[in-house]
Coordinates of C-alpha atoms in Angstrom, one line a residue:
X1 CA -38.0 20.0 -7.2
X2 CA -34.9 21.3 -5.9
X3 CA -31.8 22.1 -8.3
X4 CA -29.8 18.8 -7.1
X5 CA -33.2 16.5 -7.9
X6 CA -33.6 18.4 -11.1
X7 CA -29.5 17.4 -11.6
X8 CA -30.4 13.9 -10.9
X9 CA -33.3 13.5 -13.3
X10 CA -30.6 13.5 -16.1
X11 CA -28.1 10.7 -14.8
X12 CA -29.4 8.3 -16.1
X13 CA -28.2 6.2 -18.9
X14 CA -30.6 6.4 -21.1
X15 CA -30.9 10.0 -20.5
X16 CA -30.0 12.7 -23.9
X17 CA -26.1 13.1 -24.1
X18 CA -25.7 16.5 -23.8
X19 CA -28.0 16.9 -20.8
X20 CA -26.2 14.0 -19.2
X21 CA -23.0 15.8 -20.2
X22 CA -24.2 18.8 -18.0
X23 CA -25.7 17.5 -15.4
X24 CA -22.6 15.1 -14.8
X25 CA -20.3 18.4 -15.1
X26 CA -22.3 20.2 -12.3
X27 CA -22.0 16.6 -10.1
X28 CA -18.4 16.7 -10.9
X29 CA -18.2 20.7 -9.7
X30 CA -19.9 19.8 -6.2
X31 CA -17.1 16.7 -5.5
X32 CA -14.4 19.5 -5.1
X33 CA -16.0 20.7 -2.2
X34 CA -16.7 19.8 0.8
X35 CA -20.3 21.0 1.3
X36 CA -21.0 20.0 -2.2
X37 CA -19.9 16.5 -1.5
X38 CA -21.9 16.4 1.5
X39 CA -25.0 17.6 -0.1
X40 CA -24.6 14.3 -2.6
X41 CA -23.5 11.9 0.4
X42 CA -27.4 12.8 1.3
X43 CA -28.7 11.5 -1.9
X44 CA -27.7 7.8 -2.1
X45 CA -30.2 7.3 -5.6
X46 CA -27.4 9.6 -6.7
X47 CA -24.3 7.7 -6.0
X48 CA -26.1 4.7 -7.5
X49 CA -26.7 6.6 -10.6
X50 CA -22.7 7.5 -10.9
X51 CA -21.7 4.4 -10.4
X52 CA -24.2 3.1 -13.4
X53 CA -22.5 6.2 -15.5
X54 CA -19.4 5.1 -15.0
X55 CA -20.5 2.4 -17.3
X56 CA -21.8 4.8 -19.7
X57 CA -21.3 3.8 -23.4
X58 CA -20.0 7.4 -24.1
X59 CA -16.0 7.8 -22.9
X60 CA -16.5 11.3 -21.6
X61 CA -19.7 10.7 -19.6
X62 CA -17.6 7.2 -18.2
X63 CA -14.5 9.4 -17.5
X64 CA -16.9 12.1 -15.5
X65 CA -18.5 10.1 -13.7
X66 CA -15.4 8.4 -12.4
X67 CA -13.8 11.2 -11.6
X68 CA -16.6 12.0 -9.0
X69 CA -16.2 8.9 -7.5
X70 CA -12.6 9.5 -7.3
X71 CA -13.4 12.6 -5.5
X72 CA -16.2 10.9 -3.2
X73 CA -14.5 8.2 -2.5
X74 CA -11.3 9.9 -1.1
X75 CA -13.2 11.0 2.4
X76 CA -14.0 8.0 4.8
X77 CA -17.8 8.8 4.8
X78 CA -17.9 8.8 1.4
X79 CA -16.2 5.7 0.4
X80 CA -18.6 4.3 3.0
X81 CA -21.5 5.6 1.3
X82 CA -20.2 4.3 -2.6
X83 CA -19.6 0.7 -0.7
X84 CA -22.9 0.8 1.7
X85 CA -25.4 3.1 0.2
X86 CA -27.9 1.0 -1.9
X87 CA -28.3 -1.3 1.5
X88 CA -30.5 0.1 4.5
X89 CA -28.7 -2.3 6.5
X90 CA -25.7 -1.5 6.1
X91 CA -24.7 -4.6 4.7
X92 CA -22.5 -5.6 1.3
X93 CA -24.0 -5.6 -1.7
X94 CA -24.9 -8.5 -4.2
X95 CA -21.4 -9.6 -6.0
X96 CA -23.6 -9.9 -9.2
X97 CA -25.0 -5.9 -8.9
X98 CA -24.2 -3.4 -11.7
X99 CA -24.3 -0.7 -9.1
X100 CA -21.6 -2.7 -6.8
X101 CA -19.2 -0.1 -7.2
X102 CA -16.0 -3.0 -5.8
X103 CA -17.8 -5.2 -9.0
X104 CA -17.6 -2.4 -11.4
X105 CA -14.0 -1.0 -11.1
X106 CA -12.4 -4.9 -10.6
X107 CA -14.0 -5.7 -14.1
X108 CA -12.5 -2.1 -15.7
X109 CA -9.4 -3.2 -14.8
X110 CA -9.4 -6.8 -15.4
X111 CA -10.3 -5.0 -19.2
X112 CA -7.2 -4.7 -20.6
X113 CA -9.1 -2.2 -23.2
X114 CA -10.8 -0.1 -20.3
X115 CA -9.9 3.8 -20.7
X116 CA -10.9 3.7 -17.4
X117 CA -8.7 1.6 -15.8
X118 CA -6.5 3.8 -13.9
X119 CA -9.4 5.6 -12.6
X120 CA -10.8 2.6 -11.2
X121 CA -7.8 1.5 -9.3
X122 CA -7.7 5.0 -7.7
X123 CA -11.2 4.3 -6.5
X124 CA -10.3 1.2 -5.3
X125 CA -7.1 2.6 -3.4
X126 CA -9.6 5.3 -1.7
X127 CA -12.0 2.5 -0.6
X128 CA -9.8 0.3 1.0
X129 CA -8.0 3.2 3.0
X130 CA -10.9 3.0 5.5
X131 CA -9.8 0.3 7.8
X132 CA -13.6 -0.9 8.5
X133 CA -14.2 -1.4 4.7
X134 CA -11.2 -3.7 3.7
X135 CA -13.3 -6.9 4.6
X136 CA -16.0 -6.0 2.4
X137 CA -13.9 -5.1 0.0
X138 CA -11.9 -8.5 -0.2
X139 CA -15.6 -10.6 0.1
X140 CA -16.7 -8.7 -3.3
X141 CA -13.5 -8.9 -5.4
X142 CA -13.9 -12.6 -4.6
X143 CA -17.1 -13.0 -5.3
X144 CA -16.8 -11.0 -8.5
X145 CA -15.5 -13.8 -11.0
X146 CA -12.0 -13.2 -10.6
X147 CA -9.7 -14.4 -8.0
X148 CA -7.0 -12.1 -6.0
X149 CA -4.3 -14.0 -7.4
X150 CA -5.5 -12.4 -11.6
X151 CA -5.8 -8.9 -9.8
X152 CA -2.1 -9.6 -8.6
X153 CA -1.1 -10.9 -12.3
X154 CA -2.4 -7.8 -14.0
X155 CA -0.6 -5.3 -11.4
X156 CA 2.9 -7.6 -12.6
X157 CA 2.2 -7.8 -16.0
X158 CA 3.8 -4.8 -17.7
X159 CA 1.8 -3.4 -20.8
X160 CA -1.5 -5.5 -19.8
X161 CA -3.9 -2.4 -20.6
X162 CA -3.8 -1.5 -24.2
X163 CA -5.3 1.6 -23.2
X164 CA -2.1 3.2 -21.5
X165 CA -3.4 2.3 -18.3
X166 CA -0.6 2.1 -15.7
X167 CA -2.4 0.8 -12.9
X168 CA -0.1 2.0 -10.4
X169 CA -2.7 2.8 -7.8
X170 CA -3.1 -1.2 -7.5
X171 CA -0.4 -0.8 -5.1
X172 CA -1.8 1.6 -2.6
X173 CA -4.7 -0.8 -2.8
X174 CA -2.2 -3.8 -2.0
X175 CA -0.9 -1.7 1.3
X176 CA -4.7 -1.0 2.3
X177 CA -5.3 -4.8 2.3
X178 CA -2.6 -6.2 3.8
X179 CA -3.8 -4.7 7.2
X180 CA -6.1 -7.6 7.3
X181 CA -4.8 -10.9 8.1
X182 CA -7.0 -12.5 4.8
X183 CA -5.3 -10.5 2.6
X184 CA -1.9 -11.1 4.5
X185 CA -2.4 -14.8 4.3
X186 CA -3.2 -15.2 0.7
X187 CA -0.1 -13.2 0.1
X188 CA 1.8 -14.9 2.5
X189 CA 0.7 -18.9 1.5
X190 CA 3.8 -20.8 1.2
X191 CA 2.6 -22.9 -1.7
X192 CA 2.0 -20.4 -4.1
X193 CA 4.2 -17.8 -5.8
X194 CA 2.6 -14.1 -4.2
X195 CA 4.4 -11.7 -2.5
X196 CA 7.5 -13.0 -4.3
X197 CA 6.0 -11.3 -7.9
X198 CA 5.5 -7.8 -5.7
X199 CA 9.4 -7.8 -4.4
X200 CA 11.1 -6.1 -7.6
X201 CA 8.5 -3.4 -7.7
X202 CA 10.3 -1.9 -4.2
X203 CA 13.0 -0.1 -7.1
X204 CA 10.6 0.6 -9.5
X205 CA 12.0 4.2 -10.6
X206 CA 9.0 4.8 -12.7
X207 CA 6.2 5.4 -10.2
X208 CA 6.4 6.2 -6.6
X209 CA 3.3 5.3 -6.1
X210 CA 3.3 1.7 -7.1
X211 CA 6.9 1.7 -5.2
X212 CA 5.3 3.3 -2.0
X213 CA 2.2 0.7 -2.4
X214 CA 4.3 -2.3 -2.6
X215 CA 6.9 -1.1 0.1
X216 CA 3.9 -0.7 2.3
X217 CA 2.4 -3.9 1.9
X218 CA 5.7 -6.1 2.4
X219 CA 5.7 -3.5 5.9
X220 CA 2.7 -5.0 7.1
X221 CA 3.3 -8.7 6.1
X222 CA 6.5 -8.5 8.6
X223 CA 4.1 -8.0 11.5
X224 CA 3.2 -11.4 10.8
X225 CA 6.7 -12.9 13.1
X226 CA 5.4 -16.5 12.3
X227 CA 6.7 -15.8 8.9
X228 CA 9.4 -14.2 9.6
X229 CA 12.0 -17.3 8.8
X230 CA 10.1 -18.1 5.3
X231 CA 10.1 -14.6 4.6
X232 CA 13.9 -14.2 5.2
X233 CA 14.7 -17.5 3.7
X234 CA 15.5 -18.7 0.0
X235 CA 12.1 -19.2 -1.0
X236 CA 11.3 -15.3 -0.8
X237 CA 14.5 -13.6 0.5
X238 CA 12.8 -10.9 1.5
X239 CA 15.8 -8.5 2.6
X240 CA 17.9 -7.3 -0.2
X241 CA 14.7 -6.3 -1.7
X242 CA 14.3 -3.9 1.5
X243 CA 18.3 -3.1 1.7
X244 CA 18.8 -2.3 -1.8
X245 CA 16.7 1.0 -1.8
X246 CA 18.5 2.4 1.1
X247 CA 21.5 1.6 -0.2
X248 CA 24.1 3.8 -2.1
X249 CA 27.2 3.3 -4.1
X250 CA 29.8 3.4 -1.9
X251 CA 32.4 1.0 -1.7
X252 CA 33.6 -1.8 1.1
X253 CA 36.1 -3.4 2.2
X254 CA 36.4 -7.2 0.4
X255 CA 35.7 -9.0 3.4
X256 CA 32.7 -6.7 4.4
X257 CA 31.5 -6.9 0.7
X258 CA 31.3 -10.6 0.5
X259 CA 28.9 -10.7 3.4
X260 CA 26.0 -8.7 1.7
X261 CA 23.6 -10.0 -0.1
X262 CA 24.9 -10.7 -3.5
X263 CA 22.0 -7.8 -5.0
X264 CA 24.3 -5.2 -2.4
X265 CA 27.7 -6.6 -3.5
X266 CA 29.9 -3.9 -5.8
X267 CA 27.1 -1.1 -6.5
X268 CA 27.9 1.0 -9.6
X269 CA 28.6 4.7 -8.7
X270 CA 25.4 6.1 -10.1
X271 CA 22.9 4.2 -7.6
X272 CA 20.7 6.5 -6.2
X273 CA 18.8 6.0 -2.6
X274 CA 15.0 6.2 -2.1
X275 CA 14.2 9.7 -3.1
X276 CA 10.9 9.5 -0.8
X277 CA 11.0 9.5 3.0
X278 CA 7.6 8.1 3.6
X279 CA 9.3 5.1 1.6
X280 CA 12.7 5.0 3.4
X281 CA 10.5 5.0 6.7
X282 CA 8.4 2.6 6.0
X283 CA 11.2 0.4 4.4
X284 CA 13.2 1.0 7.9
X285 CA 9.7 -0.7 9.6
X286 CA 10.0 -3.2 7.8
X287 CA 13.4 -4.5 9.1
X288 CA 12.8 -3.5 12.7
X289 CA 9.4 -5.9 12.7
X290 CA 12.1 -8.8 10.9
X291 CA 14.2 -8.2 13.9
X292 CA 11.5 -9.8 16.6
X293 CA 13.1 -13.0 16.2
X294 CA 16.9 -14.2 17.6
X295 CA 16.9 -16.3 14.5
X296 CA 16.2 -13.6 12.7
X297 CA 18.1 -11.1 14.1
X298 CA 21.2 -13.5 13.6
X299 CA 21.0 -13.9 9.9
X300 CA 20.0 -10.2 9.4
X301 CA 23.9 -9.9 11.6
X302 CA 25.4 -12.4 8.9
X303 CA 24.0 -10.6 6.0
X304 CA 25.6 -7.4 7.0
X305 CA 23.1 -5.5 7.4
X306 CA 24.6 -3.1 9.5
X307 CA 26.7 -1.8 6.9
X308 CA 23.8 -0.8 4.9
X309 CA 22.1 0.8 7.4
X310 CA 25.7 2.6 8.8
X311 CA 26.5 4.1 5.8
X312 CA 22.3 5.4 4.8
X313 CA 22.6 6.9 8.7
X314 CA 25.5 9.5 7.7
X315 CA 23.3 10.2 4.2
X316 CA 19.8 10.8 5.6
X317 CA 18.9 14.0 6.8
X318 CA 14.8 13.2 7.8
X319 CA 14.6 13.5 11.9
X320 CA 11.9 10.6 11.6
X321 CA 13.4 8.6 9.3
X322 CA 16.8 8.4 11.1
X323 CA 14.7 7.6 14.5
X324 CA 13.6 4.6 12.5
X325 CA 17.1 3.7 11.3
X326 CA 18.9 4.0 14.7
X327 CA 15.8 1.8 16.5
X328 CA 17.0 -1.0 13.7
X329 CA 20.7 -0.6 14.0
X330 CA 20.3 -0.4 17.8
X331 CA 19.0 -3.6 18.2
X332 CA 21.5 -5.2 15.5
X333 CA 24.4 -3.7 17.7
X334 CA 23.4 -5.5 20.6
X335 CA 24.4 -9.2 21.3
X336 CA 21.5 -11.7 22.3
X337 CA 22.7 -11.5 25.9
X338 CA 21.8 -8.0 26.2
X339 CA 18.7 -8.4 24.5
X340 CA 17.5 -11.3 26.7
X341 CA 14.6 -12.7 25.0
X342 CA 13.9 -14.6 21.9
X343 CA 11.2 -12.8 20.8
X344 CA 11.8 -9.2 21.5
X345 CA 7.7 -8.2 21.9
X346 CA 8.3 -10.4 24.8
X347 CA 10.5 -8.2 26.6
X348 CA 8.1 -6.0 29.3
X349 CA 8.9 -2.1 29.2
X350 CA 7.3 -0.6 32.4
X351 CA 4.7 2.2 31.4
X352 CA 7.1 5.0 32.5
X353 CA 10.1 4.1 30.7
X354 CA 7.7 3.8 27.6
X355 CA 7.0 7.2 28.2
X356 CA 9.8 7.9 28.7
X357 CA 11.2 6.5 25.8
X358 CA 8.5 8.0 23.5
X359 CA 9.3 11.5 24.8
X360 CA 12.7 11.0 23.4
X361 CA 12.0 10.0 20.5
X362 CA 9.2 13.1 20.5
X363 CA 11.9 15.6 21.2
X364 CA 14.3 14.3 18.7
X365 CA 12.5 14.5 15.9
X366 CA 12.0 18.6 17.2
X367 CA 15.4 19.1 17.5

């Protein structure tokens, strides 16, 4: 029996505590390395026995045990193995499983007396990151006994774990799932009352990572141009929400102030731009995907967008993020004669002047 077997023999739950205590601290000293986590990738009855640990009657051993999932779970192949491992075909596992690691970390955080919760949505976040797992991932939570919409409620409801659970990393997860149209659609369903709940969380000061999770997930729901109009209309009214962040206190003329957004309108002199330039980019993304559309592109124009966007051009400093603000405010600047199409994505750029155009873009970021 190797050391690593020997290891093993002892995570199990009904094993002694303290010899569940050390083997779980030498488990937890082998995920902060690469070889180490390599050598446990090889033993899937391993991972199995984590994931029943992290269900572990004792805090500590719980809290462990987590913790080298956390670490597992952050590398693609691992997060495969935690989702995949207990099948030989590669297929999901049973909804109803205790070792269903998806199953396991939805029901810690729909606990709003789990310890653990936080932990568990950090699992969750590194699961999803893999683009071939998000489908999986969706098919459990759904199949779990709760439904998207109560995950969505206990990410909005401030307070919800008694524990001191933040459950910021809920919002990473949101961004990892809205790559898939499912996800997107459920969010997106005019009927019901989704994405409208994540919109004030793209100023939340307290966490940047529930701001940066949010702020990617409303990116990727405006690659979806047949929502465009609903998204920009009264029923969500998507673009202060993306305008206010890059947005600064300085002050306007009263006829250029009374075309912003009411949100934008008379800014006290202590508001403070996004402080995070992954956020300002991907906020930036945002409005150049809303700008596909004529009809969008017109009301974007009568909302004044350009203003916001003139006066966070002479403020930013970022190479990349000011390549993303000048693609926006180019295509705002130009009238819908010069742009010549409806839908923008239908305008054909010949292959060289793509490269071309992405060699400029390459060589200002450099400079």
């Amino acid at each position: 029996m190797d050391s690593i077997d020997e290891i093993q023999s002892f995570l199990r739950v009904d094993a002694r505590l303290d010899l569940k205590a050390v083997a779980l601290g030498c488990v937890l000293g082998l995920t902060g390395t690469e070889d180490g986590r390599c050598m446990l990738l090889r033993r899937p009855c391993l991972l199995s026995a984590l994931i029943f640990l992290a269900q572990d009657k004792s805090e500590s051993i719980a809290k462990e045990a987590c913790l080298a999932i956390v670490n597992i779970s952050a590398e693609e192949l691992g997060s495969r193995s935690l989702l995949f491992s207990h099948d030989s075909k590669g297929t999901a596992q049973d909804a109803d499983s205790d070792n269903n690691i998806v199953v396991v970390m939805i029901k810690m955080i729909m606990d709003p007396d789990s310890c653990l919760a936080d932990h568990a949505c950090m699992i969750l976040s590194n699961l999803t990151r893999p683009s071939g797992n998000i489908e999986h991932v969706i098919l459990l939570i759904e199949k779990c006994g709760f439904t998207l919409d109560q995950v969505v409620s206990v990410f909005t409801t401030q307070g919800y774990n008694r524990r001191g659970a933040n459950l910021h990393y809920l919002g990473p997860m949101f961004s990892n799932l809205s790559q898939s149209i499912t996800f997107r659609r459920f969010l997106m369903d005019h009927e019901r009352c989704i994405i409208q709940r994540l919109l004030p969380f793209t100023e939340y000061e307290s966490s940047h990572v529930r701001r940066g999770g949010i702020v990617g997930t409303l990116r990727n729901c405006c690659f979806d141009i047949e929502n465009h109009d609903w998204l920009l209309s009264p029923k969500v009214d998507i673009l202060p929400c993306l305008l206010l962040p890059l947005a600064g206190p300085e002050e306007f003329e009263d006829t250029e102030m009374d075309k912003l957004p009411p949100e934008l309108q008379y800014l006290p002199e202590s508001k403070l731009r996004e402080t995070d330039p992954d956020i300002r980019k991907m906020l930036l993304e945002a409005l150049i995907q809303l700008c596909a559309k004529r009809s969008s592109r017109e009301l974007m124009r009568e909302r004044n967008t350009y203003l916001i966007l003139r006066e966070f051009h002479k403020w930013e400093k970022d190479r990349t993020v000011l390549l993303a603000c000048e693609n926006v405010v180019d295509i705002l600047i130009r009238t819908e004669d010069e742009i010549g199409e409806d839908n923008i994505h239908d305008i054909d750029v010949p292959l060289e002047l793509h490269q071309k155009f992405q060699k400029m873009d390459e060589d200002f970021i450099k400079d």
